[in-house]
Amino acid sequence: ASVPVVNALDDWAHPMQMLADLQTLEEKFGSLKGLRMAYLGDIRNNVTYDLMRSGALMGFTVAVAGPKGAQFEIEDGIVEECQALAAANGGKIEVCGTAAEAVAGADVVYTDSWQSYGVKQTDERIAALMPFQVTEAVMKQAKARAIFMNCLPAMRGEEQTAEVIDGPRSVVFDQAENRLHAQKALLYLLITRQL
């Protein structure tokens, strides 16, 4: 293209969300280096894939956990891509079998809507995802200072409980506000070409 093209999101990536998420992590922790992020729930989606890429590129650990089965598991090639990025940049990618394994020692616990684009929400799907719901008990397995993130929209009682998303460790509204600031900054950069 002769002009910049901004990918707001697609099936394999959500780069604009990542800019806001990285800004939020910098605000809350001061540095990304050495952080451990746990992502729980539906791991076959653009947010999971780009969180893994972001951790790999920026030098922090992203541990993901979700149900087994073709409709839930990470698509072919994504883990290998992210592990190669991590090896080159000091990050680390872990695919865990349980929520407890992913969350152990986490600085950040992240989840996203279980209702992905084009995916029919069924009782069976919700039942398979429930062991990966972010609850207060799950948050207690993370570090005491751990924060909770969800890129919104969120369904209380599905991917997280109301106590978590409305609780004192939730930064979801700071995260949402940063979408505005991060996108303004990117557009300014592209329009002015001040790299």
XYZ file of C-alpha atoms in Angstrom:
195
model
C 0.000 0.000 0.000
C 1.115 3.544 -0.585
C -0.310 4.598 2.787
C -0.068 2.959 6.222
C -2.633 0.258 6.922
C -3.612 -0.266 10.564
C -4.721 -3.767 11.516
C -7.405 -3.183 14.141
C -7.743 -6.971 14.479
C -8.035 -10.126 12.452
C -8.471 -13.839 13.180
C -4.785 -14.324 14.073
C -3.747 -11.003 15.605
C -4.978 -8.032 17.642
C -2.062 -5.576 17.483
C -3.974 -2.468 18.573
C -5.055 -4.249 21.752
C -1.452 -5.266 22.370
C -0.255 -1.654 22.313
C -2.796 -0.801 25.011
C -1.945 -3.914 27.022
C 1.787 -3.212 26.936
C 1.121 0.401 27.972
C -0.981 -0.865 30.895
C 1.749 -3.280 32.001
C 4.370 -0.502 31.871
C 2.097 1.754 33.948
C 1.459 -0.915 36.575
C 4.925 -2.508 36.814
C 7.364 0.035 35.390
C 9.015 -2.609 33.213
C 7.993 -5.643 31.217
C 11.187 -7.598 31.822
C 10.734 -10.605 34.048
C 6.951 -10.458 34.210
C 4.868 -13.621 34.086
C 1.428 -13.396 32.476
C -1.089 -16.217 32.690
C -3.826 -16.342 30.057
C -6.755 -18.642 30.834
C -9.766 -19.761 28.811
C -10.269 -20.024 25.082
C -6.676 -20.050 23.797
C -7.580 -20.473 20.112
C -7.982 -16.804 19.244
C -6.270 -13.611 18.130
C -5.787 -12.150 21.623
C -4.017 -15.253 22.922
C -1.785 -15.422 19.861
C -0.779 -11.760 20.070
C -0.209 -11.891 23.829
C 2.191 -14.769 23.161
C 3.892 -12.764 20.402
C 4.079 -9.686 22.634
C 5.645 -11.572 25.523
C 8.087 -13.237 23.154
C 9.108 -9.923 21.593
C 9.214 -7.874 24.792
C 11.017 -10.379 26.990
C 8.401 -11.647 29.421
C 6.739 -15.011 30.014
C 3.260 -15.821 28.740
C 1.762 -19.052 30.096
C -1.529 -20.117 28.511
C -4.028 -22.751 29.616
C -7.315 -23.855 28.125
C -9.383 -26.945 27.386
C -8.197 -29.793 25.208
C -9.818 -30.442 21.845
C -9.594 -29.110 18.305
C -12.032 -26.256 18.918
C -9.932 -24.898 21.811
C -6.281 -25.658 21.093
C -3.784 -23.243 19.555
C -3.618 -23.431 15.761
C -0.648 -25.097 14.080
C 2.484 -23.014 13.783
C 1.631 -20.358 16.373
C 3.604 -21.897 19.262
C 6.638 -22.475 17.028
C 6.451 -18.889 15.720
C 6.267 -17.507 19.262
C 9.039 -19.743 20.585
C 11.327 -18.538 17.788
C 10.506 -14.918 18.646
C 11.085 -15.652 22.347
C 14.466 -17.262 21.687
C 15.568 -14.148 19.783
C 14.220 -11.621 22.304
C 14.393 -13.163 25.773
C 10.720 -14.013 26.247
C 9.220 -17.368 27.144
C 6.062 -19.175 26.018
C 4.443 -21.958 28.038
C 1.391 -24.023 27.105
C 0.067 -25.431 30.391
C -2.391 -28.223 31.127
C -4.163 -26.527 34.022
C -5.113 -23.069 35.206
C -3.115 -23.612 38.412
C 0.040 -24.398 36.450
C -0.274 -21.244 34.320
C -1.160 -18.933 37.210
C 1.515 -20.085 39.668
C 3.723 -17.073 40.338
C 1.943 -14.861 37.789
C 2.141 -11.078 37.929
C -0.793 -10.786 35.530
C -3.858 -12.968 35.053
C -5.574 -12.298 31.730
C -8.708 -13.696 30.130
C -10.981 -12.799 27.254
C -14.548 -13.474 26.232
C -15.416 -17.112 25.631
C -17.662 -15.959 22.778
C -15.236 -15.723 19.854
C -16.298 -14.508 16.414
C -18.177 -17.161 14.506
C -18.181 -19.601 17.433
C -21.533 -20.805 18.713
C -21.757 -20.633 22.494
C -23.171 -23.915 23.779
C -23.625 -25.442 27.228
C -20.933 -27.992 26.333
C -18.492 -25.243 25.357
C -19.096 -23.334 28.591
C -18.690 -26.523 30.633
C -15.335 -27.246 28.957
C -14.116 -23.700 29.693
C -15.293 -23.493 33.344
C -12.086 -25.061 34.801
C -10.294 -22.038 33.290
C -12.613 -19.374 34.718
C -10.754 -16.675 36.663
C -12.083 -16.732 40.215
C -10.824 -15.334 43.512
C -9.349 -18.771 44.242
C -7.412 -18.630 40.964
C -6.187 -15.094 41.704
C -4.890 -16.286 45.088
C -2.565 -18.695 43.248
C -0.886 -15.746 41.508
C 1.467 -13.306 43.216
C -0.077 -11.103 45.898
C 0.494 -8.021 43.696
C -0.929 -9.675 40.564
C -3.347 -7.691 38.439
C -6.328 -8.910 36.418
C -6.802 -7.978 32.762
C -9.556 -8.552 30.198
C -9.642 -6.648 26.902
C -13.450 -6.402 27.117
C -16.274 -6.938 26.553
C -16.603 -9.280 29.509
C -19.301 -11.620 30.725
C -19.444 -11.846 34.503
C -19.974 -15.466 35.494
C -18.322 -16.800 32.342
C -14.618 -16.081 31.751
C -14.313 -14.406 35.162
C -16.453 -13.892 38.220
C -17.880 -10.511 39.161
C -15.669 -10.485 42.271
C -12.564 -10.592 40.096
C -13.468 -8.112 37.354
C -14.994 -5.650 39.829
C -12.339 -6.285 42.478
C -9.337 -4.221 43.586
C -6.821 -6.086 41.407
C -8.761 -5.530 38.190
C -7.259 -2.982 35.783
C -9.725 -3.575 32.940
C -10.889 0.041 32.771
C -7.323 1.403 32.762
C -6.627 -1.118 30.009
C -9.697 0.034 28.054
C -8.741 3.697 28.447
C -5.281 2.928 27.123
C -6.827 1.713 23.866
C -7.654 5.358 23.140
C -4.193 6.673 24.055
C -2.230 3.930 22.296
C -4.232 4.280 19.100
C -3.916 8.073 19.117
C -0.155 7.701 19.503
C 0.082 5.241 16.609
C -2.040 7.421 14.332
C 0.064 10.471 15.246
C 3.225 8.532 14.435
C 1.849 7.389 11.075
C 0.435 10.783 10.087
C 3.515 12.801 11.057
C 6.007 10.083 10.092
C 8.090 11.032 13.134
C 9.668 7.643 13.724
